[in-house]
PDB file of C-alpha atoms and ligand atoms in Angstrom:
ATOM      1  CA  MET T   1      -5.394   8.787  -4.207  1.00 98.00           C
ATOM      2  CA  ARG T   2      -1.932   7.843  -2.827  1.00 98.00           C
ATOM      3  CA  ILE T   3      -0.503   4.528  -3.829  1.00 98.00           C
ATOM      4  CA  ILE T   4       1.486   2.038  -1.756  1.00 98.00           C
ATOM      5  CA  LEU T   5       2.996  -1.264  -2.972  1.00 98.00           C
ATOM      6  CA  ASP T   6       1.654  -4.378  -1.413  1.00 98.00           C
ATOM      7  CA  THR T   7       4.503  -6.901  -1.727  1.00 98.00           C
ATOM      8  CA  ALA T   8       7.659  -8.054  -0.002  1.00 98.00           C
ATOM      9  CA  ASN T   9       9.459  -9.198  -3.105  1.00 98.00           C
ATOM     10  CA  LEU T  10      12.672  -7.162  -3.283  1.00 98.00           C
ATOM     11  CA  ASP T  11      12.920  -7.148  -7.119  1.00 98.00           C
ATOM     12  CA  ASP T  12       9.425  -5.764  -7.450  1.00 98.00           C
ATOM     13  CA  ILE T  13      10.087  -3.201  -4.686  1.00 98.00           C
ATOM     14  CA  ARG T  14      13.215  -1.979  -6.401  1.00 98.00           C
ATOM     15  CA  TYR T  15      11.409  -1.706  -9.729  1.00 98.00           C
ATOM     16  CA  PHE T  16       8.260   0.037  -8.576  1.00 98.00           C
ATOM     17  CA  ASN T  17      10.154   2.250  -6.115  1.00 98.00           C
ATOM     18  CA  GLU T  18      12.227   3.515  -9.124  1.00 98.00           C
ATOM     19  CA  TYR T  19       9.472   3.818 -11.795  1.00 98.00           C
ATOM     20  CA  PHE T  20       6.183   4.339  -9.956  1.00 98.00           C
ATOM     21  CA  PRO T  21       5.173   7.142  -7.565  1.00 98.00           C
ATOM     22  CA  ILE T  22       4.688   4.836  -4.594  1.00 98.00           C
ATOM     23  CA  GLU T  23       4.583   6.173  -1.095  1.00 98.00           C
ATOM     24  CA  GLY T  24       5.831   3.031   0.605  1.00 98.00           C
ATOM     25  CA  VAL T  25       5.321  -0.631   1.073  1.00 98.00           C
ATOM     26  CA  THR T  26       2.827  -2.815   2.943  1.00 98.00           C
ATOM     27  CA  THR T  27       3.394  -6.319   4.020  1.00 98.00           C
ATOM     28  CA  ASN T  28       1.352  -8.927   5.877  1.00 98.00           C
ATOM     29  CA  PRO T  29       2.235 -12.398   7.203  1.00 98.00           C
ATOM     30  CA  THR T  30       1.188 -14.174   3.959  1.00 98.00           C
ATOM     31  CA  ILE T  31       3.220 -11.751   1.845  1.00 98.00           C
ATOM     32  CA  LEU T  32       6.305 -12.286   3.936  1.00 98.00           C
ATOM     33  CA  SER T  33       5.821 -16.057   4.131  1.00 98.00           C
ATOM     34  CA  LYS T  34       6.166 -16.077   0.247  1.00 97.00           C
ATOM     35  CA  GLU T  35       9.656 -14.649   0.570  1.00 97.00           C
ATOM     36  CA  GLY T  36      10.835 -16.943   3.351  1.00 91.00           C
ATOM     37  CA  GLY T  37      14.437 -16.852   4.823  1.00 95.00           C
ATOM     38  CA  ASP T  38      15.578 -14.331   7.344  1.00 97.00           C
ATOM     39  CA  ILE T  39      12.508 -12.235   7.504  1.00 97.00           C
ATOM     40  CA  ILE T  40      14.173  -9.579   9.795  1.00 98.00           C
ATOM     41  CA  SER T  41      17.013  -8.900   7.342  1.00 98.00           C
ATOM     42  CA  HIS T  42      14.459  -8.934   4.550  1.00 98.00           C
ATOM     43  CA  LEU T  43      12.428  -6.195   6.168  1.00 98.00           C
ATOM     44  CA  LYS T  44      15.617  -4.210   6.805  1.00 98.00           C
ATOM     45  CA  GLU T  45      16.425  -4.690   3.084  1.00 98.00           C
ATOM     46  CA  ILE T  46      12.972  -3.262   2.120  1.00 98.00           C
ATOM     47  CA  ARG T  47      13.615  -0.145   4.373  1.00 98.00           C
ATOM     48  CA  ALA T  48      16.971   0.302   2.771  1.00 98.00           C
ATOM     49  CA  ILE T  49      15.431   0.170  -0.770  1.00 98.00           C
ATOM     50  CA  ILE T  50      12.605   2.595  -0.131  1.00 98.00           C
ATOM     51  CA  GLY T  51      14.635   4.875   2.085  1.00 98.00           C
ATOM     52  CA  GLU T  52      13.826   6.629   5.396  1.00 97.00           C
ATOM     53  CA  ASP T  53      10.975   8.792   4.205  1.00 97.00           C
ATOM     54  CA  LYS T  54       8.620   6.229   2.760  1.00 98.00           C
ATOM     55  CA  GLU T  55       6.135   4.254   4.677  1.00 98.00           C
ATOM     56  CA  LEU T  56       6.688   0.599   5.655  1.00 98.00           C
ATOM     57  CA  HIS T  57       3.686  -1.289   7.131  1.00 98.00           C
ATOM     58  CA  VAL T  58       4.458  -4.560   9.135  1.00 98.00           C
ATOM     59  CA  GLN T  59       1.805  -6.626  10.844  1.00 98.00           C
ATOM     60  CA  VAL T  60       2.199  -7.997  14.324  1.00 98.00           C
ATOM     61  CA  MET T  61       1.960 -11.763  14.945  1.00 98.00           C
ATOM     62  CA  GLU T  62       1.616 -11.593  18.719  1.00 98.00           C
ATOM     63  CA  THR T  63      -1.949 -12.028  20.023  1.00 98.00           C
ATOM     64  CA  GLU T  64      -1.853 -11.058  23.679  1.00 98.00           C
ATOM     65  CA  PHE T  65      -2.079  -7.317  24.513  1.00 98.00           C
ATOM     66  CA  ASP T  66       1.286  -6.901  26.271  1.00 98.00           C
ATOM     67  CA  LYS T  67       3.099  -8.898  23.572  1.00 98.00           C
ATOM     68  CA  ILE T  68       1.388  -6.983  20.773  1.00 98.00           C
ATOM     69  CA  VAL T  69       2.532  -3.722  22.321  1.00 98.00           C
ATOM     70  CA  GLU T  70       6.118  -5.070  22.887  1.00 98.00           C
ATOM     71  CA  GLU T  71       6.310  -6.498  19.244  1.00 98.00           C
ATOM     72  CA  ALA T  72       4.963  -3.236  17.757  1.00 98.00           C
ATOM     73  CA  LYS T  73       7.532  -1.120  19.491  1.00 98.00           C
ATOM     74  CA  ALA T  74      10.245  -3.606  18.472  1.00 98.00           C
ATOM     75  CA  ILE T  75       9.091  -3.444  14.786  1.00 98.00           C
ATOM     76  CA  VAL T  76       9.279   0.380  14.857  1.00 98.00           C
ATOM     77  CA  ALA T  77      12.682   0.392  16.493  1.00 98.00           C
ATOM     78  CA  LEU T  78      13.994  -2.101  13.934  1.00 98.00           C
ATOM     79  CA  LEU T  79      12.671  -0.444  10.808  1.00 98.00           C
ATOM     80  CA  GLY T  80      12.570   3.331  11.277  1.00 95.00           C
ATOM     81  CA  ASN T  81      10.572   5.622  13.468  1.00 95.00           C
ATOM     82  CA  LYS T  82       7.032   6.436  14.443  1.00 95.00           C
ATOM     83  CA  LYS T  83       6.645   8.632  11.332  1.00 96.00           C
ATOM     84  CA  ASN T  84       7.595   6.138   8.685  1.00 97.00           C
ATOM     85  CA  THR T  85       6.949   2.662  10.097  1.00 98.00           C
ATOM     86  CA  PHE T  86       3.313   1.735  10.720  1.00 98.00           C
ATOM     87  CA  VAL T  87       2.315  -1.345  12.697  1.00 98.00           C
ATOM     88  CA  LYS T  88      -0.540  -3.411  11.342  1.00 98.00           C
ATOM     89  CA  ILE T  89      -2.891  -4.787  13.926  1.00 99.00           C
ATOM     90  CA  PRO T  90      -6.014  -6.800  13.042  1.00 98.00           C
ATOM     91  CA  ALA T  91      -9.522  -5.357  13.800  1.00 98.00           C
ATOM     92  CA  THR T  92     -10.251  -7.335  16.994  1.00 98.00           C
ATOM     93  CA  PRO T  93     -11.049  -6.327  20.537  1.00 98.00           C
ATOM     94  CA  VAL T  94      -7.506  -6.871  21.699  1.00 98.00           C
ATOM     95  CA  GLY T  95      -6.340  -5.086  18.456  1.00 98.00           C
ATOM     96  CA  LEU T  96      -8.400  -2.057  19.416  1.00 98.00           C
ATOM     97  CA  LYS T  97      -6.973  -2.054  22.961  1.00 98.00           C
ATOM     98  CA  ALA T  98      -3.358  -2.156  21.503  1.00 99.00           C
ATOM     99  CA  CYS T  99      -4.285   0.533  19.017  1.00 98.00           C
ATOM    100  CA  MET T 100      -5.527   2.795  21.829  1.00 98.00           C
ATOM    101  CA  ALA T 101      -2.402   2.208  23.935  1.00 98.00           C
ATOM    102  CA  LEU T 102       0.172   2.590  21.076  1.00 98.00           C
ATOM    103  CA  SER T 103      -1.410   5.566  19.319  1.00 98.00           C
ATOM    104  CA  LYS T 104      -1.464   7.434  22.727  1.00 98.00           C
ATOM    105  CA  GLU T 105       2.282   6.975  22.619  1.00 98.00           C
ATOM    106  CA  GLY T 106       2.479   8.405  19.065  1.00 98.00           C
ATOM    107  CA  TYR T 107       2.846   5.105  17.147  1.00 98.00           C
ATOM    108  CA  GLY T 108       1.260   4.878  13.701  1.00 98.00           C
ATOM    109  CA  ILE T 109      -1.222   2.016  13.697  1.00 98.00           C
ATOM    110  CA  THR T 110      -2.894   0.559  10.613  1.00 98.00           C
ATOM    111  CA  VAL T 111      -5.912  -1.387  11.705  1.00 98.00           C
ATOM    112  CA  THR T 112      -6.022  -4.236   9.196  1.00 98.00           C
ATOM    113  CA  ALA T 113      -8.458  -6.956   8.021  1.00 98.00           C
ATOM    114  CA  VAL T 114     -11.268  -4.433   8.093  1.00 98.00           C
ATOM    115  CA  LEU T 115     -14.485  -5.826   6.535  1.00 98.00           C
ATOM    116  CA  THR T 116     -17.044  -3.320   7.695  1.00 98.00           C
ATOM    117  CA  ALA T 117     -17.544   0.355   8.186  1.00 98.00           C
ATOM    118  CA  ALA T 118     -18.371  -0.302  11.834  1.00 98.00           C
ATOM    119  CA  GLN T 119     -14.880  -1.870  12.433  1.00 98.00           C
ATOM    120  CA  ALA T 120     -13.343   1.230  10.608  1.00 98.00           C
ATOM    121  CA  MET T 121     -15.313   3.591  12.863  1.00 98.00           C
ATOM    122  CA  LEU T 122     -14.071   1.744  16.005  1.00 98.00           C
ATOM    123  CA  ALA T 123     -10.509   1.736  14.705  1.00 98.00           C
ATOM    124  CA  SER T 124     -10.652   5.423  14.053  1.00 98.00           C
ATOM    125  CA  ASN T 125     -12.035   6.145  17.536  1.00 98.00           C
ATOM    126  CA  ALA T 126      -9.146   3.981  18.955  1.00 98.00           C
ATOM    127  CA  GLY T 127      -6.641   6.348  17.272  1.00 98.00           C
ATOM    128  CA  ALA T 128      -5.653   4.368  14.213  1.00 98.00           C
ATOM    129  CA  ALA T 129      -3.645   6.230  11.589  1.00 98.00           C
ATOM    130  CA  TYR T 130      -5.053   4.066   8.861  1.00 98.00           C
ATOM    131  CA  VAL T 131      -7.761   1.430   8.516  1.00 98.00           C
ATOM    132  CA  ALA T 132      -7.258  -1.143   5.786  1.00 98.00           C
ATOM    133  CA  PRO T 133     -10.591  -2.412   4.349  1.00 98.00           C
ATOM    134  CA  TYR T 134     -10.166  -5.619   2.186  1.00 98.00           C
ATOM    135  CA  VAL T 135     -11.912  -4.750  -1.089  1.00 98.00           C
ATOM    136  CA  SER T 136     -11.490  -8.018  -3.091  1.00 98.00           C
ATOM    137  CA  ARG T 137     -12.164 -10.198  -0.138  1.00 98.00           C
ATOM    138  CA  LEU T 138     -15.590  -8.492   0.186  1.00 98.00           C
ATOM    139  CA  GLU T 139     -16.209  -8.498  -3.571  1.00 96.00           C
ATOM    140  CA  ASN T 140     -15.290 -12.255  -3.701  1.00 96.00           C
ATOM    141  CA  ILE T 141     -18.112 -13.132  -1.282  1.00 97.00           C
ATOM    142  CA  CYS T 142     -20.707 -10.989  -3.208  1.00 97.00           C
ATOM    143  CA  ALA T 143     -20.404  -8.186  -0.637  1.00 98.00           C
ATOM    144  CA  ASP T 144     -19.735  -4.556  -1.608  1.00 98.00           C
ATOM    145  CA  GLY T 145     -16.034  -3.918  -1.157  1.00 98.00           C
ATOM    146  CA  VAL T 146     -16.003  -0.515  -2.943  1.00 98.00           C
ATOM    147  CA  GLY T 147     -19.331   0.377  -1.203  1.00 98.00           C
ATOM    148  CA  THR T 148     -17.752  -0.356   2.102  1.00 98.00           C
ATOM    149  CA  VAL T 149     -14.813   2.028   1.365  1.00 98.00           C
ATOM    150  CA  ALA T 150     -17.340   4.707   0.276  1.00 98.00           C
ATOM    151  CA  ASP T 151     -19.192   4.273   3.527  1.00 98.00           C
ATOM    152  CA  ILE T 152     -15.932   4.655   5.540  1.00 98.00           C
ATOM    153  CA  ALA T 153     -14.949   7.711   3.493  1.00 98.00           C
ATOM    154  CA  GLU T 154     -18.369   9.259   4.255  1.00 98.00           C
ATOM    155  CA  LEU T 155     -18.148   8.328   7.958  1.00 98.00           C
ATOM    156  CA  PHE T 156     -14.650   9.795   8.229  1.00 98.00           C
ATOM    157  CA  SER T 157     -15.689  12.948   6.474  1.00 98.00           C
ATOM    158  CA  ILE T 158     -18.588  13.393   8.779  1.00 98.00           C
ATOM    159  CA  SER T 159     -16.489  12.847  11.875  1.00 97.00           C
ATOM    160  CA  GLY T 160     -13.467  14.807  10.757  1.00 98.00           C
ATOM    161  CA  THR T 161     -11.118  12.149  12.062  1.00 98.00           C
ATOM    162  CA  ASP T 162      -7.510  12.227  10.956  1.00 97.00           C
ATOM    163  CA  CYS T 163      -7.666   8.436  10.262  1.00 98.00           C
ATOM    164  CA  GLN T 164      -6.986   7.582   6.614  1.00 98.00           C
ATOM    165  CA  ILE T 165      -8.370   4.796   4.447  1.00 98.00           C
ATOM    166  CA  LEU T 166      -5.704   2.474   3.233  1.00 98.00           C
ATOM    167  CA  ALA T 167      -7.746   0.250   0.941  1.00 98.00           C
ATOM    168  CA  ALA T 168      -6.136  -3.175   0.390  1.00 98.00           C
ATOM    169  CA  SER T 169      -6.743  -6.625  -1.101  1.00 98.00           C
ATOM    170  CA  PHE T 170      -7.164  -5.623  -4.723  1.00 98.00           C
ATOM    171  CA  LYS T 171      -7.563  -8.167  -7.507  1.00 97.00           C
ATOM    172  CA  THR T 172      -8.541  -5.729 -10.428  1.00 97.00           C
ATOM    173  CA  ALA T 173      -7.492  -2.345 -11.588  1.00 97.00           C
ATOM    174  CA  LYS T 174     -11.119  -1.365 -11.743  1.00 97.00           C
ATOM    175  CA  GLU T 175     -11.545  -1.875  -8.056  1.00 98.00           C
ATOM    176  CA  VAL T 176      -8.639   0.436  -7.455  1.00 98.00           C
ATOM    177  CA  LEU T 177     -10.188   3.253  -9.607  1.00 98.00           C
ATOM    178  CA  ASP T 178     -13.597   2.703  -8.136  1.00 98.00           C
ATOM    179  CA  CYS T 179     -12.040   3.277  -4.669  1.00 98.00           C
ATOM    180  CA  ALA T 180     -10.331   6.490  -5.751  1.00 98.00           C
ATOM    181  CA  VAL T 181     -13.579   7.981  -7.031  1.00 98.00           C
ATOM    182  CA  VAL T 182     -15.467   7.261  -3.723  1.00 98.00           C
ATOM    183  CA  GLY T 183     -12.912   9.216  -1.716  1.00 97.00           C
ATOM    184  CA  CYS T 184     -10.394   6.596  -0.658  1.00 98.00           C
ATOM    185  CA  HIS T 185      -7.197   8.212   0.514  1.00 97.00           C
ATOM    186  CA  THR T 186      -4.587   5.630  -0.197  1.00 98.00           C
ATOM    187  CA  ALA T 187      -4.591   2.130  -1.794  1.00 98.00           C
ATOM    188  CA  THR T 188      -2.096  -0.626  -1.395  1.00 98.00           C
ATOM    189  CA  ILE T 189      -1.681  -2.577  -4.598  1.00 98.00           C
ATOM    190  CA  GLY T 190       0.132  -5.710  -5.513  1.00 98.00           C
ATOM    191  CA  SER T 191       2.603  -5.931  -8.343  1.00 98.00           C
ATOM    192  CA  ASP T 192       0.305  -7.513 -10.922  1.00 98.00           C
ATOM    193  CA  VAL T 193      -2.535  -5.015 -10.429  1.00 98.00           C
ATOM    194  CA  MET T 194       0.017  -2.082 -10.392  1.00 98.00           C
ATOM    195  CA  HIS T 195       1.215  -3.178 -13.845  1.00 98.00           C
ATOM    196  CA  ARG T 196      -2.282  -3.158 -15.081  1.00 97.00           C
ATOM    197  CA  LEU T 197      -2.852   0.409 -13.947  1.00 97.00           C
ATOM    198  CA  ILE T 198      -0.380   1.730 -16.479  1.00 97.00           C
ATOM    199  CA  GLN T 199      -0.596  -0.847 -19.326  1.00 96.00           C
ATOM    200  CA  HIS T 200      -2.912  -0.243 -22.274  1.00 96.00           C
ATOM    201  CA  THR T 201      -2.657  -1.731 -25.818  1.00 97.00           C
ATOM    202  CA  THR T 202      -3.800   1.488 -27.399  1.00 98.00           C
ATOM    203  CA  THR T 203      -0.974   3.367 -25.645  1.00 98.00           C
ATOM    204  CA  ASP T 204       1.447   0.792 -27.157  1.00 98.00           C
ATOM    205  CA  THR T 205      -0.020   1.106 -30.608  1.00 98.00           C
ATOM    206  CA  SER T 206      -0.152   4.901 -30.400  1.00 98.00           C
ATOM    207  CA  ILE T 207       3.634   4.972 -29.530  1.00 98.00           C
ATOM    208  CA  ALA T 208       4.256   2.568 -32.321  1.00 98.00           C
ATOM    209  CA  GLY T 209       2.422   4.861 -34.767  1.00 98.00           C
ATOM    210  CA  PHE T 210       4.421   7.935 -33.550  1.00 98.00           C
ATOM    211  CA  GLU T 211       7.707   6.172 -34.053  1.00 98.00           C
ATOM    212  CA  LYS T 212       6.756   4.913 -37.542  1.00 98.00           C
ATOM    213  CA  ASP T 213       5.684   8.391 -38.698  1.00 98.00           C
ATOM    214  CA  TRP T 214       8.683  10.148 -37.089  1.00 98.00           C
ATOM    215  CA  LYS T 215      11.211   7.629 -38.606  1.00 98.00           C
ATOM    216  CA  GLY T 216       9.405   7.981 -42.019  1.00 98.00           C
ATOM    217  CA  ALA T 217      10.194  11.639 -42.022  1.00 98.00           C
ATOM    218  CA  PHE T 218      13.413  12.058 -40.059  1.00 97.00           C
ATOM    219  CA  GLY T 219      14.961   8.518 -39.858  1.00 98.00           C
ATOM    220  CA  GLU T 220      16.917   7.713 -36.604  1.00 97.00           C
ATOM    221  CA  LYS T 221      17.291  11.397 -35.548  1.00 97.00           C
ATOM    222  CA  THR T 222      15.737  12.572 -32.250  1.00 97.00           C
ATOM    223  CA  ILE T 223      14.779  16.008 -31.185  1.00 98.00           C
ATOM    224  CA  LEU T 224      17.640  15.847 -28.658  1.00 98.00           C
ATOM    225  CA  GLY T 225      20.020  15.028 -31.518  1.00 96.00           C
ATOM    226  CA  MET T 226      18.663  17.839 -33.613  1.00 97.00           C
ATOM    227  CA  ILE T 227      19.050  20.405 -30.815  1.00 97.00           C
ATOM    228  CA  LYS T 228      22.653  19.290 -30.043  1.00 97.00           C
ATOM    229  CA  GLY T 229      23.374  19.333 -33.832  1.00 91.00           C
TER     230      GLY T 229
HETATM  231  C1  LIG F   1      -2.353  -5.391   2.905  1.00 65.85           C
HETATM  232  O1  LIG F   1      -1.178  -5.674   3.086  1.00 65.85           O
HETATM  233  C2  LIG F   1      -3.299  -6.498   3.008  1.00 65.85           C
HETATM  234  O2  LIG F   1      -2.916  -7.503   3.974  1.00 65.85           O
HETATM  235  C3  LIG F   1      -3.426  -7.237   1.690  1.00 65.85           C
HETATM  236  O3  LIG F   1      -3.798  -6.255   0.720  1.00 65.85           O
HETATM  237  C4  LIG F   1      -4.437  -8.379   1.599  1.00 65.85           C
HETATM  238  O4  LIG F   1      -4.476  -8.854   0.335  1.00 65.85           O
HETATM  239  P1  LIG F   1      -5.153 -10.263  -0.054  1.00 65.85           P
HETATM  240  O5  LIG F   1      -6.533 -10.207   0.199  1.00 65.85           O
HETATM  241  O6  LIG F   1      -4.791 -10.427  -1.471  1.00 65.85           O
HETATM  242  O7  LIG F   1      -4.381 -11.312   0.712  1.00 65.85           O
END
């Protein structure tokens, strides 16, 4: 499963872009509002950090069809091209109409705020490149977020659509793994959950044990130092 970073924090983006195999960055209005300031410069800075080849997903704020289309095109013109900048449009009737119009022109659309497989099916039929089901928001209301992702994966497999699942809204590392094993294509993950995917106390104690044993036998020498003499 491919991994995207779900934050607009520049320090976090610099860190994870350097150390983790992320394919890009997703934002939404809430994520951007946490950063504040000149959000246009901020988005351009995100693009500069991740480079031209990685994906940047930005959500439209306009709500009328013509304005959504205009805003989507302006976002793509500002931040890259149709291949690396994806426009997030909520799963509503006007969102589907905009998705149909923009995808016909080759724009990559991420239909977001998806809570059901039915919404995902419609988004796929409207030409979306991605659908973003909100896993934790479903789990938090005692609904089956991972099950919804599994249903979408099965639907997409049956239909043979090119539309990909971009699972979002994760609160736990387990939800991420559970989505991966039911066939989710891509997950967008916030910084806190991303850290938890790699951290393990037994990894830390294992490393400490290796260092103790090595130093007991060879002191401060390293294999590199021994090779170089
Ligand atoms: C993607 O960017 C989604 O908007 C995001 O994952 C939603 O996450 P939340 O449910 O934590 O707000």
